[in-house]
Tab-separated table of C-alpha atoms and ligand atoms in Angstrom:
chain	number	residue	atom	x	y	z
A	10	MET	CA	-21.550	28.116	21.330
A	11	SER	CA	-21.287	24.091	23.405
A	12	SER	CA	-17.675	22.078	23.534
A	13	LYS	CA	-18.010	19.754	20.972
A	14	VAL	CA	-14.841	18.061	22.543
A	15	SER	CA	-13.830	18.443	25.636
A	16	ILE	CA	-9.947	17.221	26.528
A	17	GLN	CA	-9.303	16.849	30.529
A	18	ASN	CA	-6.316	16.370	32.181
A	19	LEU	CA	-5.388	14.283	29.228
A	20	GLU	CA	-1.469	12.281	29.265
A	21	MET	CA	-0.083	10.302	26.324
A	22	GLU	CA	2.644	8.109	26.768
A	23	TYR	CA	3.756	5.769	24.616
A	24	THR	CA	5.272	2.445	25.964
A	25	LEU	CA	8.558	0.966	23.562
A	26	LYS	CA	9.914	-1.630	24.073
A	27	ASP	CA	13.288	-0.539	26.686
A	28	ARG	CA	11.719	2.840	27.706
A	29	LEU	CA	8.388	5.491	27.748
A	30	VAL	CA	7.921	7.653	25.617
A	31	HIS	CA	5.977	10.762	27.698
A	32	ALA	CA	4.250	12.434	24.083
A	33	LEU	CA	1.160	14.733	26.441
A	34	THR	CA	1.078	15.972	29.675
A	35	ASP	CA	-1.533	17.686	31.191
A	36	ILE	CA	-3.698	18.566	28.007
A	37	ASN	CA	-6.969	20.769	28.918
A	38	LEU	CA	-8.937	21.389	26.107
A	39	GLU	CA	-12.134	22.797	25.176
A	40	ILE	CA	-13.237	22.937	21.452
A	41	GLU	CA	-16.085	24.582	20.674
A	42	ASP	CA	-18.735	23.375	18.192
A	43	GLY	CA	-18.220	24.214	14.905
A	44	GLU	CA	-14.604	25.858	15.516
A	45	PHE	CA	-11.728	26.307	13.564
A	46	LEU	CA	-8.557	24.916	15.682
A	47	VAL	CA	-5.092	25.035	14.214
A	48	VAL	CA	-2.490	22.800	16.461
A	49	VAL	CA	1.164	24.288	16.214
A	50	GLY	CA	4.342	23.357	17.758
A	51	LEU	CA	8.102	22.344	16.554
A	52	SER	CA	8.269	18.799	15.542
A	53	GLY	CA	7.679	16.310	18.034
A	54	CYS	CA	5.608	18.280	20.352
A	55	GLY	CA	2.916	15.704	19.868
A	56	LYS	CA	0.039	17.511	17.196
A	57	THR	CA	0.381	14.145	15.769
A	58	THR	CA	-0.110	12.512	19.489
A	59	LEU	CA	-3.187	14.565	19.909
A	60	LEU	CA	-5.134	13.829	16.456
A	61	ASN	CA	-4.504	10.388	16.387
A	62	ILE	CA	-6.243	10.281	19.943
A	63	LEU	CA	-8.847	12.335	19.165
A	64	GLY	CA	-9.128	11.010	15.651
A	65	GLY	CA	-9.397	6.966	17.877
A	66	PHE	CA	-6.154	5.709	16.530
A	67	PHE	CA	-4.691	5.639	20.157
A	68	SER	CA	-6.270	5.296	23.711
A	69	PRO	CA	-4.676	8.134	26.180
A	70	THR	CA	-2.833	6.610	28.875
A	71	GLY	CA	-4.349	8.934	31.323
A	72	GLY	CA	-7.440	11.931	31.817
A	73	SER	CA	-10.619	11.654	29.350
A	74	ILE	CA	-11.571	12.867	26.236
A	75	SER	CA	-15.144	13.710	25.523
A	76	LEU	CA	-17.017	14.124	21.969
A	77	ASP	CA	-20.608	15.581	22.127
A	78	GLY	CA	-20.346	14.880	26.217
A	79	ARG	CA	-20.369	11.454	25.761
A	80	PRO	CA	-16.855	9.900	26.561
A	81	ILE	CA	-14.980	9.539	22.974
A	82	GLU	CA	-14.803	5.518	23.442
A	83	GLU	CA	-17.883	5.192	22.958
A	84	ALA	CA	-18.850	7.730	20.059
A	85	GLY	CA	-18.980	5.789	16.715
A	86	ARG	CA	-15.506	6.531	14.141
A	87	LEU	CA	-18.619	7.752	11.481
A	88	ASN	CA	-18.758	11.404	12.874
A	89	ARG	CA	-14.724	11.490	12.241
A	90	ALA	CA	-12.820	11.588	9.551
A	91	VAL	CA	-8.946	12.337	9.276
A	92	VAL	CA	-6.554	13.712	6.708
A	93	PHE	CA	-2.926	12.647	7.468
A	94	GLN	CA	0.158	13.725	6.804
A	95	GLU	CA	0.870	12.238	3.925
A	96	TYR	CA	-1.803	11.047	1.902
A	97	ALA	CA	-3.164	7.297	2.865
A	98	LEU	CA	-5.164	6.314	-0.172
A	99	PHE	CA	-6.579	2.847	-1.354
A	100	PRO	CA	-3.887	2.206	-3.736
A	101	TRP	CA	-6.342	-0.904	-5.324
A	102	ARG	CA	-9.127	2.559	-6.249
A	103	THR	CA	-9.274	4.973	-8.575
A	104	ALA	CA	-9.433	8.692	-7.390
A	105	LEU	CA	-12.994	8.511	-7.767
A	106	GLY	CA	-13.290	5.748	-5.447
A	107	ASN	CA	-11.877	6.815	-2.699
A	108	VAL	CA	-13.811	9.276	-2.148
A	109	GLU	CA	-16.471	7.780	-3.250
A	110	PHE	CA	-15.427	5.006	0.300
A	111	GLY	CA	-16.142	6.864	2.944
A	112	LEU	CA	-20.091	7.769	1.165
A	113	GLU	CA	-20.272	3.705	1.021
A	114	MET	CA	-20.101	3.418	5.113
A	115	LYS	CA	-22.461	5.766	5.204
A	116	GLY	CA	-24.759	3.733	3.455
A	117	ILE	CA	-25.527	6.202	0.540
A	118	GLU	CA	-26.936	5.057	-2.644
A	119	LYS	CA	-24.702	4.659	-5.483
A	120	GLU	CA	-25.867	7.160	-8.143
A	121	GLU	CA	-26.053	10.447	-5.471
A	122	ARG	CA	-22.289	8.908	-4.071
A	123	LEU	CA	-21.273	9.066	-7.392
A	124	GLU	CA	-22.667	12.840	-7.706
A	125	ILE	CA	-20.991	13.665	-4.305
A	126	ALA	CA	-17.887	12.465	-5.361
A	127	MET	CA	-17.330	14.230	-8.529
A	128	LYS	CA	-18.854	17.127	-7.162
A	129	TYR	CA	-16.076	17.069	-4.650
A	130	LEU	CA	-13.425	16.174	-7.485
A	131	GLU	CA	-14.632	18.705	-9.165
A	132	LEU	CA	-13.419	21.268	-5.555
A	133	VAL	CA	-10.257	20.038	-5.767
A	134	HIS	CA	-9.415	20.193	-9.663
A	135	LEU	CA	-9.627	16.672	-10.682
A	136	GLU	CA	-12.713	15.256	-12.301
A	137	LYS	CA	-10.418	14.808	-15.161
A	138	PHE	CA	-8.758	12.439	-13.226
A	139	ALA	CA	-11.186	10.611	-11.564
A	140	HIS	CA	-10.611	6.482	-13.013
A	141	PHE	CA	-7.303	7.137	-12.305
A	142	TYR	CA	-5.458	5.087	-9.699
A	143	PRO	CA	-3.057	6.564	-7.200
A	144	HIS	CA	0.488	5.729	-8.312
A	145	ASN	CA	-1.148	6.830	-11.388
A	146	LEU	CA	-0.842	11.181	-9.726
A	147	SER	CA	1.146	13.153	-8.443
A	148	GLY	CA	2.135	13.390	-4.483
A	149	GLY	CA	-0.167	16.734	-4.642
A	150	MET	CA	-3.075	15.450	-6.894
A	151	ARG	CA	-2.753	12.382	-4.211
A	152	GLN	CA	-2.991	15.163	-1.285
A	153	ARG	CA	-5.934	16.267	-2.876
A	154	VAL	CA	-8.011	12.805	-3.574
A	155	ALA	CA	-7.300	12.944	0.442
A	156	VAL	CA	-8.664	15.608	1.165
A	157	ALA	CA	-11.843	15.454	-1.266
A	158	ARG	CA	-13.075	12.060	0.500
A	159	ALA	CA	-13.000	14.041	3.588
A	160	TYR	CA	-15.038	16.781	3.126
A	161	ALA	CA	-17.024	14.365	0.878
A	162	TYR	CA	-17.966	12.405	3.409
A	163	GLU	CA	-18.720	15.586	5.453
A	164	PRO	CA	-18.055	14.460	9.176
A	165	GLU	CA	-19.141	16.704	11.944
A	166	PHE	CA	-15.331	16.475	13.302
A	167	LEU	CA	-12.225	16.641	10.681
A	168	LEU	CA	-9.456	16.390	11.368
A	169	MET	CA	-6.712	17.201	9.360
A	170	ASP	CA	-2.475	17.035	9.629
A	171	GLU	CA	-0.437	18.714	7.463
A	172	PRO	CA	-2.867	17.933	4.804
A	173	PHE	CA	-0.857	20.458	2.552
A	174	GLY	CA	2.851	20.528	3.380
A	175	ALA	CA	3.734	18.993	0.089
A	176	LEU	CA	1.755	21.293	-2.215
A	177	ASP	CA	3.118	23.525	-4.424
A	178	ALA	CA	1.981	27.204	-3.199
A	179	GLN	CA	-0.746	27.695	-5.636
A	180	THR	CA	-2.484	24.896	-4.508
A	181	ARG	CA	-1.682	24.996	-1.232
A	182	GLU	CA	-3.565	28.429	-1.266
A	183	ASP	CA	-6.380	27.208	-3.272
A	184	LEU	CA	-7.022	24.461	-0.935
A	185	GLN	CA	-6.876	26.714	2.117
A	186	SER	CA	-9.478	28.561	0.461
A	187	LEU	CA	-11.679	25.660	-0.530
A	188	THR	CA	-11.468	24.681	3.434
A	189	VAL	CA	-12.661	27.713	5.127
A	190	GLU	CA	-15.009	27.324	2.144
A	191	VAL	CA	-16.215	24.013	3.329
A	192	TRP	CA	-15.763	24.817	6.701
A	193	LYS	CA	-18.012	27.515	6.970
A	194	LYS	CA	-20.838	26.197	4.640
A	195	THR	CA	-20.796	22.889	6.461
A	196	LYS	CA	-20.420	24.383	10.197
A	197	LYS	CA	-18.455	21.717	11.485
A	198	THR	CA	-16.045	21.315	13.555
A	199	ILE	CA	-11.817	21.075	12.860
A	200	PHE	CA	-8.533	19.882	14.219
A	201	TYR	CA	-5.823	20.718	12.039
A	202	VAL	CA	-2.436	20.633	12.598
A	203	THR	CA	0.693	22.908	10.677
A	204	HIS	CA	4.040	24.205	10.691
A	205	ASN	CA	2.648	26.628	8.446
A	206	LEU	CA	2.271	29.985	10.621
A	207	SER	CA	1.170	31.985	7.833
A	208	GLU	CA	-1.093	29.382	7.192
A	209	ALA	CA	-2.343	28.542	11.317
A	210	VAL	CA	-3.730	32.744	11.366
A	211	PHE	CA	-5.049	32.706	7.603
A	212	LEU	CA	-7.556	29.367	8.798
A	213	ALA	CA	-7.568	29.590	12.937
A	214	ASP	CA	-10.403	30.684	14.977
A	215	ARG	CA	-7.682	29.924	17.802
A	216	ILE	CA	-4.285	28.738	17.569
A	217	ILE	CA	-3.350	26.242	20.103
A	218	VAL	CA	0.591	26.189	20.423
A	219	LEU	CA	2.189	23.325	21.783
A	220	ALA	CA	5.304	23.144	22.769
A	221	GLY	CA	8.537	20.750	25.191
A	222	GLN	CA	7.958	17.133	25.593
A	223	PRO	CA	6.094	15.514	26.915
A	224	GLY	CA	4.233	17.876	25.205
A	225	VAL	CA	2.049	21.316	26.892
A	226	ILE	CA	-0.381	23.841	25.767
A	227	HIS	CA	1.432	26.877	25.755
A	228	LYS	CA	-0.434	29.837	24.291
A	229	GLU	CA	-3.889	30.094	23.222
A	230	ILE	CA	-4.300	32.549	20.430
A	231	THR	CA	-7.599	33.894	20.030
A	232	VAL	CA	-7.264	35.361	15.820
A	233	ASP	CA	-9.817	38.341	15.854
A	234	ILE	CA	-9.558	38.960	12.108
A	235	PRO	CA	-12.054	39.281	10.009
A	236	ARG	CA	-12.808	36.994	7.380
A	237	SER	CA	-13.618	38.437	3.471
A	238	GLU	CA	-17.253	37.502	1.766
A	239	ASP	CA	-14.695	34.960	0.065
A	240	PHE	CA	-14.111	33.182	3.720
A	241	LYS	CA	-10.479	34.855	3.147
A	242	ARG	CA	-8.403	37.332	4.752
A	243	ASP	CA	-5.930	39.501	4.092
A	244	VAL	CA	-2.465	38.225	4.759
A	245	PHE	CA	-0.869	42.269	4.489
A	246	ASP	CA	-3.287	43.598	7.020
A	247	PRO	CA	-1.770	44.827	10.524
A	248	ARG	CA	-3.116	42.350	12.945
A	249	PHE	CA	-2.282	39.463	10.699
A	250	VAL	CA	1.392	40.374	11.070
A	251	GLU	CA	0.849	40.419	14.230
A	252	LEU	CA	-0.707	37.395	15.006
A	253	GLU	CA	2.279	35.779	12.624
A	254	LYS	CA	4.367	37.499	14.771
A	255	GLU	CA	3.185	36.547	18.237
A	256	THR	CA	2.667	32.876	17.042
A	257	THR	CA	5.710	33.160	15.920
A	258	GLU	CA	6.781	33.436	18.982
A	259	ALA	CA	5.249	31.581	21.470
A	260	VAL	CA	6.510	28.687	18.940
A	261	ARG	CA	9.978	29.454	20.059
A	262	GLY	CA	8.947	29.453	23.452
A	263	ASN	CA	8.205	33.420	23.990
B	324	ATP	N1	4.070	5.436	17.524
B	324	ATP	C1	4.791	5.253	18.194
B	324	ATP	N2	5.601	5.379	18.804
B	324	ATP	C2	5.798	5.542	19.838
B	324	ATP	N3	6.868	7.253	20.085
B	324	ATP	C3	5.670	7.779	19.073
B	324	ATP	C4	5.087	6.928	18.515
B	324	ATP	N4	5.148	8.266	17.747
B	324	ATP	C5	5.294	9.236	18.588
B	324	ATP	N5	5.970	8.732	19.811
B	324	ATP	C6	6.477	9.677	19.914
B	324	ATP	O1	6.013	10.798	20.533
B	324	ATP	C7	6.629	12.652	20.674
B	324	ATP	C8	5.608	13.258	19.759
B	324	ATP	O2	5.251	12.741	18.801
B	324	ATP	P1	4.173	13.671	17.157
B	324	ATP	O3	4.531	12.702	16.061
B	324	ATP	O4	3.130	13.933	18.376
B	324	ATP	O5	5.305	14.844	17.363
B	324	ATP	P2	4.442	15.991	16.164
B	324	ATP	O6	4.152	17.197	17.268
B	324	ATP	O7	3.083	15.614	15.500
B	324	ATP	O8	5.761	16.141	15.431
B	324	ATP	P3	5.715	16.973	13.631
B	324	ATP	O9	5.803	18.184	13.619
B	324	ATP	O10	7.338	16.264	13.410
B	324	ATP	O11	4.983	15.645	12.656
B	324	ATP	C9	7.998	12.101	19.840
B	324	ATP	O12	8.696	12.604	20.986
B	324	ATP	C10	7.640	10.881	18.679
B	324	ATP	O13	8.986	10.116	18.784
B	325	MG	MG1	2.915	15.185	13.300
């Protein structure tokens, strides 16, 4: 496999009125094409910062990043999609209109757009709510629309920031499985941030543990547990439990 993303000596400092906040330092990371990378670490260690830089929302203050071998600044936005920590839907568009948005950007015709958008709304079990506006949906439902919107768009590189944090356990598990399924079928590269370490082991090919302030890469853990035919991993597999423990300890700084 080749590198989809290459991050070299990355530094990020935010400039506030009276001081600098050094959020990330000396980050070196290769993300393979088609890899499912999960980033974990304590609050404030720079996970969202790294995701925002990869999404093209901020420029790093040092180092370089390339996407498909080209500087990331030159790469268009159209090959990346982001699901944020909190849903960021367009309030003036229905659920369907939100899912259609990226497809419009891609120039897909109305009829096909409708078909694709409905397919993904069905996948997140919201087909009956297609014509609802965000303010008439629950928080979890809005997050599912946000997920459908990102998947429908079929980006090359999908960035997800605690996308399922606010959902009930059952919906969360459904969407985890769906995420792995969509990933397997579409062979996209995923950069996924979570605080849930069981979720990290369930989803990841590799887990990156960030730690400290400024955040550094504290540890990399390869998840060498096969997935079943329905794309799942057995959470009772002794290796699963072992890796979850290893990740927990790494997050605590060991
Ligand atoms: N826009 C900003 N301006 C200034 N400082 C910021 C900004 N965004 C983040 N920071 C600072 O950068 C550091 C890393 O923040 P970041 O949001 O990346 O952490 P995180 O790992 O995503 O945390 P959490 O798990 O709580 O979401 C923190 O010290 C934070 O205060
Ligand atoms: Mg964050």
